[in-house]
Short mmCIF file of C-alpha atoms and ligand atoms in Angstrom, two decimals:
data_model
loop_
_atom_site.label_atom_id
_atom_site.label_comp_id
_atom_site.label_asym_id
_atom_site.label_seq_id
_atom_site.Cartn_x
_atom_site.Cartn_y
_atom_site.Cartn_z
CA UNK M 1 -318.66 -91.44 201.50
CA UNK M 2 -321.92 -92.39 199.76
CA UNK M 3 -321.22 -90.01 196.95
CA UNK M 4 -317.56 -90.73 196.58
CA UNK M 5 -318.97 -95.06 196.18
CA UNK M 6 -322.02 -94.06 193.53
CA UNK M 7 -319.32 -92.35 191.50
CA UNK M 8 -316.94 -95.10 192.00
CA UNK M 9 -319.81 -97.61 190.62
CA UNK M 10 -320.48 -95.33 188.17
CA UNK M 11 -317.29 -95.15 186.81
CA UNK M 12 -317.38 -99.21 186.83
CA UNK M 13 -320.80 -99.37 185.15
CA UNK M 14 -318.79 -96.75 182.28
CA UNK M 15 -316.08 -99.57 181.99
CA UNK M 16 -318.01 -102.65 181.90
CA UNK M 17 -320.43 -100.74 178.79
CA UNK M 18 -317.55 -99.98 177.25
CA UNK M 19 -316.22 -103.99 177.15
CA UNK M 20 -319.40 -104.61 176.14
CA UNK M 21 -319.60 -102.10 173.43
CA UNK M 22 -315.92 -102.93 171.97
CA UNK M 23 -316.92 -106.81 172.34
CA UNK M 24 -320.14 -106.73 170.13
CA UNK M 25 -318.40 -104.60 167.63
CA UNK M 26 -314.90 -106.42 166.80
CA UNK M 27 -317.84 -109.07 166.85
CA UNK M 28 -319.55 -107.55 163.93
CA UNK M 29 -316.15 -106.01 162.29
CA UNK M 30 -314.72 -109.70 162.91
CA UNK M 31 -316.98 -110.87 160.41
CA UNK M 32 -314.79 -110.65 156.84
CA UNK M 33 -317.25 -112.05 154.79
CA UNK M 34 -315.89 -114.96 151.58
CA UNK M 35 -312.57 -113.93 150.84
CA UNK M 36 -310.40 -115.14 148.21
CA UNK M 37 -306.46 -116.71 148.47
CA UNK M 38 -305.18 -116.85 144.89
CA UNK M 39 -301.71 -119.40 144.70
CA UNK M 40 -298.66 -118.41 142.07
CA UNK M 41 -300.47 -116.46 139.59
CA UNK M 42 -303.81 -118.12 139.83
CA UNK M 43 -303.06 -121.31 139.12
CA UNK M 44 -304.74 -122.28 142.62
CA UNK M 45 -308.04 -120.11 143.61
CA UNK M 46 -309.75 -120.87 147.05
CA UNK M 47 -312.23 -119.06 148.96
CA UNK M 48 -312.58 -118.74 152.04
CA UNK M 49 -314.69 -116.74 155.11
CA UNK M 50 -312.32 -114.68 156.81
CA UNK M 51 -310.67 -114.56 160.12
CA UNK M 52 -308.93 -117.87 160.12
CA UNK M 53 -304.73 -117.83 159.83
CA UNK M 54 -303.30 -118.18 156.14
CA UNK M 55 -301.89 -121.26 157.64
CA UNK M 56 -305.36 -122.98 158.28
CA UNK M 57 -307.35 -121.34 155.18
CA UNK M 58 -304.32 -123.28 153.23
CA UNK M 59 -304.24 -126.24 155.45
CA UNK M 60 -308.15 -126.76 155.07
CA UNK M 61 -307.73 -126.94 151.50
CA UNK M 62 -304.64 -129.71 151.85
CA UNK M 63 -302.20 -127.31 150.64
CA UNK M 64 -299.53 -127.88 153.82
CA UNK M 65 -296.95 -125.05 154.69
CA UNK M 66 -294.35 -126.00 157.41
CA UNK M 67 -295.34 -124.97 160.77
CA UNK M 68 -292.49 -126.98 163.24
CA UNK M 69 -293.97 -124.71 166.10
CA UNK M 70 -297.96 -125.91 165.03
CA UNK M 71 -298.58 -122.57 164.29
CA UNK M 72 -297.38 -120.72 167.88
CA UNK M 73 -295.34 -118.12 165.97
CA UNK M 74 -292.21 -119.35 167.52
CA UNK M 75 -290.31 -121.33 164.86
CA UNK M 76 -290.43 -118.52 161.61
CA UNK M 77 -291.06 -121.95 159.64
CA UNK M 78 -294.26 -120.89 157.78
CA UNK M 79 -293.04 -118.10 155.38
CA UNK M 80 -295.27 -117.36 152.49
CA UNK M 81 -294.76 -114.51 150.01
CA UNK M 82 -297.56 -112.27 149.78
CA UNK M 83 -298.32 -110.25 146.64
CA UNK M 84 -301.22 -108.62 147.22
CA UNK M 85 -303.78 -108.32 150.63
CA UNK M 86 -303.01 -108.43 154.10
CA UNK M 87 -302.10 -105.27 155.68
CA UNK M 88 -299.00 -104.49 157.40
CA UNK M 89 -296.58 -107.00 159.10
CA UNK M 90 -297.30 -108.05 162.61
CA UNK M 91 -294.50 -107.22 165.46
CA UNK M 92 -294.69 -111.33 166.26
CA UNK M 93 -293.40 -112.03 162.35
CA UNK M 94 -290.80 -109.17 162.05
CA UNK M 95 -288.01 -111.31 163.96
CA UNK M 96 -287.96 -113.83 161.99
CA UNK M 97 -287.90 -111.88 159.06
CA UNK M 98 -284.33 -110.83 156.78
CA UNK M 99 -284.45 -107.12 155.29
CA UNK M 100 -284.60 -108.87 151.81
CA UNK M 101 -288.23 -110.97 153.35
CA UNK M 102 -289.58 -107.54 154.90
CA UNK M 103 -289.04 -105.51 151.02
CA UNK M 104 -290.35 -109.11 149.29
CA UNK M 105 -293.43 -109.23 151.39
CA UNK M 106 -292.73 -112.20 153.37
CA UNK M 107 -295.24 -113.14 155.87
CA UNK M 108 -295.64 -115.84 158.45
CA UNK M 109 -298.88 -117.66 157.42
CA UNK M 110 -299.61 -118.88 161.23
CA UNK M 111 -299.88 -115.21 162.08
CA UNK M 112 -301.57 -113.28 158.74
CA UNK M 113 -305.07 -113.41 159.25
CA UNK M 114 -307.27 -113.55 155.95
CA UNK M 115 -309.30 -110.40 156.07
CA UNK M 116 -309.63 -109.92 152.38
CA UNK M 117 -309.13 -111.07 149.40
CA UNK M 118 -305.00 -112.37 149.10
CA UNK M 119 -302.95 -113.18 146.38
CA UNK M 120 -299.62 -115.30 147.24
CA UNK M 121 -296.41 -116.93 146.00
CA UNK M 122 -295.42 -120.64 146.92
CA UNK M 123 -292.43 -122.58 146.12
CA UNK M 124 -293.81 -125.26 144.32
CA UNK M 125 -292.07 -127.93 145.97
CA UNK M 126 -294.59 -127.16 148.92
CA UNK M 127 -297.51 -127.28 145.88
CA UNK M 128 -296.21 -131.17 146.08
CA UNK M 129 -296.61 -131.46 150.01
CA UNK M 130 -299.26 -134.70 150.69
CA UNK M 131 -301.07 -135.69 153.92
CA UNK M 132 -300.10 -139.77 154.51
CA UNK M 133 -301.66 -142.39 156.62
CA UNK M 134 -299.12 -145.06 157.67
CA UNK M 135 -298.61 -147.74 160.55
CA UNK M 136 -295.78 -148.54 162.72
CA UNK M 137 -294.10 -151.48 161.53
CA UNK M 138 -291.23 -151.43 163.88
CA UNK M 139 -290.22 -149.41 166.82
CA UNK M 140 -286.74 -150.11 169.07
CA UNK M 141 -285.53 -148.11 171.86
CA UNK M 142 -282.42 -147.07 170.74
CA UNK M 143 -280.95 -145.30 174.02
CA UNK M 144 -282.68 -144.27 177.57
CA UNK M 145 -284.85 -141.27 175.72
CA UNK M 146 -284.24 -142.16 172.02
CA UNK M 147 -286.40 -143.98 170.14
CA UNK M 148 -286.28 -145.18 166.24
CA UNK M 149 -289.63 -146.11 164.87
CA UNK M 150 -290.50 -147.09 161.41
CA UNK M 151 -294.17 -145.99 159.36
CA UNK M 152 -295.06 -148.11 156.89
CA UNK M 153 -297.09 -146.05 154.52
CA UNK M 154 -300.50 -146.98 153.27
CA UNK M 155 -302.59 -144.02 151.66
CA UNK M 156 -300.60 -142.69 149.78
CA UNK M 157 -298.64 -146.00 149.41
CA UNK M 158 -295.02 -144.23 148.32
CA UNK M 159 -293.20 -140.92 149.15
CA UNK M 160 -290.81 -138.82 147.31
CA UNK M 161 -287.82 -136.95 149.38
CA UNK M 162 -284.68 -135.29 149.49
CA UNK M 163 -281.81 -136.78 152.01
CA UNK M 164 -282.39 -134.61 155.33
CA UNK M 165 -286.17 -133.62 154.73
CA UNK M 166 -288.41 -134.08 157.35
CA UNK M 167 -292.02 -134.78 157.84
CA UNK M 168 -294.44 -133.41 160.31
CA UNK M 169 -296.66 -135.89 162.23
CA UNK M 170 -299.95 -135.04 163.84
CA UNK M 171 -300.30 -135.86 167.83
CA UNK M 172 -303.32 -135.68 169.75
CA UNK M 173 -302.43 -132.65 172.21
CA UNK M 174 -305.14 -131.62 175.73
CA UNK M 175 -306.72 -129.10 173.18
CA UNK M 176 -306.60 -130.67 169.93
CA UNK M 177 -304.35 -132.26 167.46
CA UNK M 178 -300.63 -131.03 166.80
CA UNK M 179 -297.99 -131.20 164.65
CA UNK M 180 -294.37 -131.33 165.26
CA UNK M 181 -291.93 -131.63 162.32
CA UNK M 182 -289.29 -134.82 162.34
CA UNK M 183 -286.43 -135.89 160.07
CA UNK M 184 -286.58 -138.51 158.23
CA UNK M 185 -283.92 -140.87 158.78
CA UNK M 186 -284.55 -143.79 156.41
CA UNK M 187 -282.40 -143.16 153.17
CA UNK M 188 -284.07 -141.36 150.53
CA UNK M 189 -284.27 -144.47 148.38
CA UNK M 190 -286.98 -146.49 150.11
CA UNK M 191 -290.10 -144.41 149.01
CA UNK M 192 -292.64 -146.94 151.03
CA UNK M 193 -291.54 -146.36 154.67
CA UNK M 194 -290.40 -143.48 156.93
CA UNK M 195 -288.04 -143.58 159.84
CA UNK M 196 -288.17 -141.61 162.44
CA UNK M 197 -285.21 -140.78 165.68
CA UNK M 198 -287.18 -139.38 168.37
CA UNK M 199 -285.76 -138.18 171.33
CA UNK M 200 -288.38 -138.50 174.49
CA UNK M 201 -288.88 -134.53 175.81
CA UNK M 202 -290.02 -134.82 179.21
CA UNK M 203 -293.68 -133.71 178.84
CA UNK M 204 -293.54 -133.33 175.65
CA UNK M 205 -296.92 -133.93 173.29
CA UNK M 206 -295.45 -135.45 170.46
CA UNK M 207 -292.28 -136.59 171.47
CA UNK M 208 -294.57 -138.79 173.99
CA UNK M 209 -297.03 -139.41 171.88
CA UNK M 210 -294.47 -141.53 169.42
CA UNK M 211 -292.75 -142.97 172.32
CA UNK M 212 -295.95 -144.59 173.20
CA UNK M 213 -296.50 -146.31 169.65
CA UNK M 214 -296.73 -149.70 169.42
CA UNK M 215 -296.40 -151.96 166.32
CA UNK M 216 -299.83 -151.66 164.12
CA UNK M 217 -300.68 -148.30 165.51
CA UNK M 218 -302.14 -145.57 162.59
CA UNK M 219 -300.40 -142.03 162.53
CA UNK M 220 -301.20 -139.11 160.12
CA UNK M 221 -298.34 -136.86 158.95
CA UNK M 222 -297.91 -134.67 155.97
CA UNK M 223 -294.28 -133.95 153.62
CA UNK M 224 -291.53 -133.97 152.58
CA UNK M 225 -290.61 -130.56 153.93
CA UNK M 226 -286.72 -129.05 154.35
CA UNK M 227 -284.29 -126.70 151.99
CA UNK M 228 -281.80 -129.44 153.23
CA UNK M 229 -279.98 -129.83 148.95
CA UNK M 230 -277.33 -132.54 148.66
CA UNK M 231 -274.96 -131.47 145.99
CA UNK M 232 -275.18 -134.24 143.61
CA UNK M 233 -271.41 -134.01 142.20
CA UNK M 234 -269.93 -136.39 143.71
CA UNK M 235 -266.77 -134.57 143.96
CA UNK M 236 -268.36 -131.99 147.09
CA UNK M 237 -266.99 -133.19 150.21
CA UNK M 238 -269.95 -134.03 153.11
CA UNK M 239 -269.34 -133.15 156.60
CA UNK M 240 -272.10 -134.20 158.96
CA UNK M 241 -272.07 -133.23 162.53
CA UNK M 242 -274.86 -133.71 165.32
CA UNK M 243 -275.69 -134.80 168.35
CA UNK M 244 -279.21 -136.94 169.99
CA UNK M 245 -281.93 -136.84 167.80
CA UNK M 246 -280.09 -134.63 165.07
CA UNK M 247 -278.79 -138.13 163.44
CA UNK M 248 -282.36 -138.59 162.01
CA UNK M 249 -281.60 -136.50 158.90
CA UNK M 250 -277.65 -137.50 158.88
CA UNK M 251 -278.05 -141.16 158.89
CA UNK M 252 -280.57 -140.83 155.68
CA UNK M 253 -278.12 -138.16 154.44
CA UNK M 254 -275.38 -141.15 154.69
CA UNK M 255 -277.15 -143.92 153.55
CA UNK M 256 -278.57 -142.22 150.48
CA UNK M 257 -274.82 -140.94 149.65
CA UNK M 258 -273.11 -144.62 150.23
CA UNK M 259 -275.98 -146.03 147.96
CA UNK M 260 -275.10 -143.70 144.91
CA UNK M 261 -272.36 -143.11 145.47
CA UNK M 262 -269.59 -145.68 146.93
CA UNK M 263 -266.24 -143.83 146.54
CA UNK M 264 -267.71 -140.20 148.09
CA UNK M 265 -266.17 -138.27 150.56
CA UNK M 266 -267.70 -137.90 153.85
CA UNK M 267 -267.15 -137.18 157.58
CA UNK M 268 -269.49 -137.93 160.37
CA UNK M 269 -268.70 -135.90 163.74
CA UNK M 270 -271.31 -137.23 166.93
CA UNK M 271 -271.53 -135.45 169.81
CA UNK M 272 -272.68 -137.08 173.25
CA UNK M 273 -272.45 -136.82 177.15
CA UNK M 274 -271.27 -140.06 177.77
CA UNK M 275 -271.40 -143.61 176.33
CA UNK M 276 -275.02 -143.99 177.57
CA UNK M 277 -276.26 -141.78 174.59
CA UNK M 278 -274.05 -143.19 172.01
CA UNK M 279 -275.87 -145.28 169.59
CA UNK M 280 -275.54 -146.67 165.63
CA UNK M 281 -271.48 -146.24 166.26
CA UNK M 282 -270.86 -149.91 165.16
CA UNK M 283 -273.48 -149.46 161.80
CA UNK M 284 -271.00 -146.58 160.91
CA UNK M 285 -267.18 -148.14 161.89
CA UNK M 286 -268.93 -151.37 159.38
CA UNK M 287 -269.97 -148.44 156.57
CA UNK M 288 -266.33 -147.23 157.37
CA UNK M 289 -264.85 -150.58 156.36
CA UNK M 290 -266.57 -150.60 152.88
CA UNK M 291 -266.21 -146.99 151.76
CA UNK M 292 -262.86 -145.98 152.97
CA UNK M 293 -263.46 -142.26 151.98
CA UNK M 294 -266.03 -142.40 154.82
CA UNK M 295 -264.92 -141.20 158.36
CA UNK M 296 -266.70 -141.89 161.72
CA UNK M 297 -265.95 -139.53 164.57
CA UNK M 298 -268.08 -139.56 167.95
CA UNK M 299 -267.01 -137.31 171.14
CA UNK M 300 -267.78 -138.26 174.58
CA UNK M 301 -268.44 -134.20 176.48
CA UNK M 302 -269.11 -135.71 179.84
CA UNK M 303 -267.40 -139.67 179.99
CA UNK M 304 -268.20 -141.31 182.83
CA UNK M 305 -265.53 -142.98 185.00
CA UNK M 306 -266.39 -146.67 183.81
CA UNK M 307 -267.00 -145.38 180.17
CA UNK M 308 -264.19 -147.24 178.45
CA UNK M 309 -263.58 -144.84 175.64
CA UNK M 310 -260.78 -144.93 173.43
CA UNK M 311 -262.19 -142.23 171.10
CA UNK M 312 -262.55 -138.05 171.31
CA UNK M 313 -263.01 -136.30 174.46
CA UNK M 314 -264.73 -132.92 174.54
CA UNK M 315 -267.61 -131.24 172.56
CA UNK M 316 -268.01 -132.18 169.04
CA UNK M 317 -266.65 -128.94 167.63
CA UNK M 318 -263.48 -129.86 169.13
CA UNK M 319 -263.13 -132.87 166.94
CA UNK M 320 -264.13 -130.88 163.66
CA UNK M 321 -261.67 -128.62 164.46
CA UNK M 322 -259.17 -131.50 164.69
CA UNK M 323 -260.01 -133.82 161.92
CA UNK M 324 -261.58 -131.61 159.10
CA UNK M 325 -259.29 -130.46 156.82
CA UNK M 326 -259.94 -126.60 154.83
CA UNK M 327 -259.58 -128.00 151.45
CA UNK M 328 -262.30 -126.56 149.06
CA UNK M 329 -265.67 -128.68 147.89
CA UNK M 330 -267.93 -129.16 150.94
CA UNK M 331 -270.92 -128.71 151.68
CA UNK M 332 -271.81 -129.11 155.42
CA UNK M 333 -275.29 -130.99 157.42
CA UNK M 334 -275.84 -129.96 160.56
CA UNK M 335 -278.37 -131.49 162.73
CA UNK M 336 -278.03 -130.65 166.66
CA UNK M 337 -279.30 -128.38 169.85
CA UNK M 338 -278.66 -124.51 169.04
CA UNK M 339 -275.14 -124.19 171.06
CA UNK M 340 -273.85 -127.27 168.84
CA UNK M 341 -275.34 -125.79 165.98
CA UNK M 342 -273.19 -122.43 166.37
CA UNK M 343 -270.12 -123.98 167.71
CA UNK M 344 -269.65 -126.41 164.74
CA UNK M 345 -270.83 -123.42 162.35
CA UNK M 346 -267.99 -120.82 163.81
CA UNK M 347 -265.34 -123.99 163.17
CA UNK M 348 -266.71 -124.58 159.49
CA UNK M 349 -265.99 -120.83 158.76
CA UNK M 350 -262.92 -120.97 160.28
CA UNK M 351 -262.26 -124.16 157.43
CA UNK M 352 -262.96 -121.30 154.66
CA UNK M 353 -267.32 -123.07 154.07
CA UNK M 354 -269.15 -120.37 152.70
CA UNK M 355 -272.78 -119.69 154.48
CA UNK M 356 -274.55 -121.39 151.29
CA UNK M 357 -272.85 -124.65 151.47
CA UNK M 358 -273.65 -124.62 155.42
CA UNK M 359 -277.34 -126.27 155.74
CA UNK M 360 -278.54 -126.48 159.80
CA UNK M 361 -281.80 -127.84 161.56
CA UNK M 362 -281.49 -126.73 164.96
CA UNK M 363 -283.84 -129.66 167.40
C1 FAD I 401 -287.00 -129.20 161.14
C2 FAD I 401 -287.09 -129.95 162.45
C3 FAD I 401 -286.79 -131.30 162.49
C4 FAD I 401 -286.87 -131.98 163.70
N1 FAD I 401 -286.52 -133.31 163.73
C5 FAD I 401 -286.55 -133.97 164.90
C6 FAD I 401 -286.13 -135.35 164.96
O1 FAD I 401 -285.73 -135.96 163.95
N2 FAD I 401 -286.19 -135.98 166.17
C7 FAD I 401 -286.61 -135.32 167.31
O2 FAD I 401 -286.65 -135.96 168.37
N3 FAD I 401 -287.02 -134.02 167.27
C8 FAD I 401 -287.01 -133.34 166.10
N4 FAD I 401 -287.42 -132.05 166.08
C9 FAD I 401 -288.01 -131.44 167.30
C10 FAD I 401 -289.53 -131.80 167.34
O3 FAD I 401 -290.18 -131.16 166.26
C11 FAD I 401 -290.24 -131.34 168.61
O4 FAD I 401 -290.00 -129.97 168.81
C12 FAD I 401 -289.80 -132.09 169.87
O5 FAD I 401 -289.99 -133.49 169.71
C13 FAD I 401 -290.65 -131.62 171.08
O6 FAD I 401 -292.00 -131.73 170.74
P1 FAD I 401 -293.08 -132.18 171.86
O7 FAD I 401 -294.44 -132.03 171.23
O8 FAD I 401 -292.73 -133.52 172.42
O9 FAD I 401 -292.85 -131.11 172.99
P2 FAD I 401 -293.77 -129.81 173.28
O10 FAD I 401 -295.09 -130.28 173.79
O11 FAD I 401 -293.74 -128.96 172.07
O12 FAD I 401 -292.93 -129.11 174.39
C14 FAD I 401 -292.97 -129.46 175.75
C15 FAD I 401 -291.97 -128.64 176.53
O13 FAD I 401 -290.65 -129.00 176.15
C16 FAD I 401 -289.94 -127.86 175.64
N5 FAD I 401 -289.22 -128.35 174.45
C17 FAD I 401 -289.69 -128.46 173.20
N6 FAD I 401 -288.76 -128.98 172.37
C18 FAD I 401 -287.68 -129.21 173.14
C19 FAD I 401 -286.40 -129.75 172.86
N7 FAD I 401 -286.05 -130.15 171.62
N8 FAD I 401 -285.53 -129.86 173.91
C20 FAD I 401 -285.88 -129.48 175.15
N9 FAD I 401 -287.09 -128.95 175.47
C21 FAD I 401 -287.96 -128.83 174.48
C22 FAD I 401 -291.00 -126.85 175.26
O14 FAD I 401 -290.49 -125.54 175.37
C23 FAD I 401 -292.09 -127.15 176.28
O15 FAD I 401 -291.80 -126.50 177.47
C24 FAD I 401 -287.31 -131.33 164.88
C25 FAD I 401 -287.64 -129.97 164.82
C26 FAD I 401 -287.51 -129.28 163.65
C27 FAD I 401 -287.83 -127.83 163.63
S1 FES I 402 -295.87 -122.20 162.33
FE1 FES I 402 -294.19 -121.69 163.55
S2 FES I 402 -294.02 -119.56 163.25
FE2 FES I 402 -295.70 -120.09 162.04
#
């Protein structure tokens, strides 16, 4: 019995050496020494001491990659091509990767850690990415979990974006700040103030972070970000279609069209449970009355028996599938939960859209 327990806690010692061993020397092989990140041929050179993520080594230096997730690995937003350095891909990137990103070298900068010396591509749209201070100059409650809030920016004072970009604001989380990425509803026009549409998540950092803003209140938040491209002949066809928060990035996408563009073609489609989450309906029947080639269509999935609602019944694909027509020249914004997402997608195909006029954020 004695014997058999010394051997046991021999055996033990063994293990716990061993931990100790392995923990002293990743310790020691942890340390990468300066490494350098070279950006689009050398046109941007950083260094760097090693063993931080690509996506803080870059954020450090105030060049901002999207990272929706915050840099969890869970949202395949922070793709950066790598030329040179790096090692082999990780088994968390590979998912979110296309055949065409795994032969290109396409990397997810949240999880490539900078052991040596890297050399990488960036769009440079991303080069143009800016961190902005700004204070809430209005904030409305817009349904029971939906709130609009307006930034008015300070430092820088303007910002540049595309209809249906987004930004991504910085909340203080239990372990440090985080960002979450939001749309940017205000049209694309007004270049000294951001809207946001923020739907409350029930425990949810950010979400309750800007639902607890109040009028004079700083934020931090970097942009434009989003491959969201309006075509800008006026002769494409725009079919919205979204539900909740998703009208952030369709109401600037409307706005900034109506502004340009008076006589333009477009379709809204607005999915929601019941009257309770409808909002902005009577903004869009008034935009219908001045731009007659503009078409407002909200769906009720779940009415309630004292809902008194004349309109569309069912989920939103339904009414896409009723009202859209399969001409040619459209180019379709789609802003919405996942199922919504790949409902109204399988419709669009079905109305002869090719994959590259289809742009999605699924939220
Ligand atoms: C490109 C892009 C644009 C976006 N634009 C908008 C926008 O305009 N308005 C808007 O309100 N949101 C938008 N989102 C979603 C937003 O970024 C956050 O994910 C969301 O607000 C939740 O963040 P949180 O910090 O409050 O919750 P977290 O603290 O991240 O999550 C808390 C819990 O809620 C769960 N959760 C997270 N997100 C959701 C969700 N959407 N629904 C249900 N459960 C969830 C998590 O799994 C977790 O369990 C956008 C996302 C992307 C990728
Ligand atoms: S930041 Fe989301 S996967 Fe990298």
């Amino acid at each position: 019995m004695i014997t058999a327990l010394t051997s046991m806690g021999i055996t033990v010692a063994i293990f716990v050496g061993l931990a100790v061993v392995l923990a002293v020397a990743e310790k020691k092989l942890a340390d990468y020494g300066e490494c350098t990140v070279s950006i689009n041929d050398g046109s941007q050179v950083f260094s760097r001491k090693g063993g931080v993520s690509l996506l803080s080594a870059l954020y450090d230096k105030k060049i901002f990659i999207p990272s929706a997730c915050g840099g969890k690995g869970s949202c395949g937003y922070c793709k950066v091509t790598v030329e040179s350095g790096g090692g082999p891909i990780l088994p968390t990137e590979t998912p979110f990767m296309s055949r065409a990103e795994l032969r290109g070298g396409v990397r997810l900068a949240c999880q490539l850690k900078v052991k040596e010396d890297l050399t990488i591509k960036l769009p440079e749209d991303l080069l143009a990415v800016k961190e902005y201070k700004a204070r809430v100059s209005l904030a409305r409650e817009l349904t029971y979990d939906i709130r609009e809030v307006s930034f008015k920016l300070e430092d820088p004072a303007e910002i540049s974006h595309r209809p249906g970009q987004y930004i991504q604001i910085m909340a203080p989380g239990p372990d440090g700040p985080v960002f979450r990425a939001y749309s940017i509803s205000s049209p694309s026009s007004q270049h000294d103030l951001v809207q946001l549409i923020v739907r409350l998540v029930p425990g949810g950092i950010a979400s309750t972070y800007i639902h607890s803003l109040k009028e004079g209140d700083e934020v931090t938040f970097t942009g434009p970000y989003g491959e969201f491209r309006l075509s800008e002949n006026p002769d494409v066809e725009i079919i919205c279609a979204g539900g909740g928060a998703g009208m952030a990035p369709i109401s600037c996408i409307i706005h900034s069209i109506y502004e340009k563009w008076p006589e333009r073609k477009c379709q809204l489609y607005f999915g929601c449970r019941s009257t309770r989450d409808v909002f902005y309906l009577e903004q869009f029947k008034e935009l219908e009355k001045k731009h007659p080639n503009f078409k407002v269509h909200y769906a009720l999935s779940e009415p309630r028996e004292d809902d008194q609602w004349e309109g569309d019944t069912g989920f939103i694909h339904l009414s896409v599938d009723k009202w859209m027509d399969d001409k040619a020249h459209k180019q379709a914004f789609l802003c919405g939960p996942p199922p919504m997402i790949e409902a109204v997608t399988e419709v669009l195909k079905t109305k002869n859209l090719p994959d590259e006029s289809i742009f999605y954020d699924k939220f």
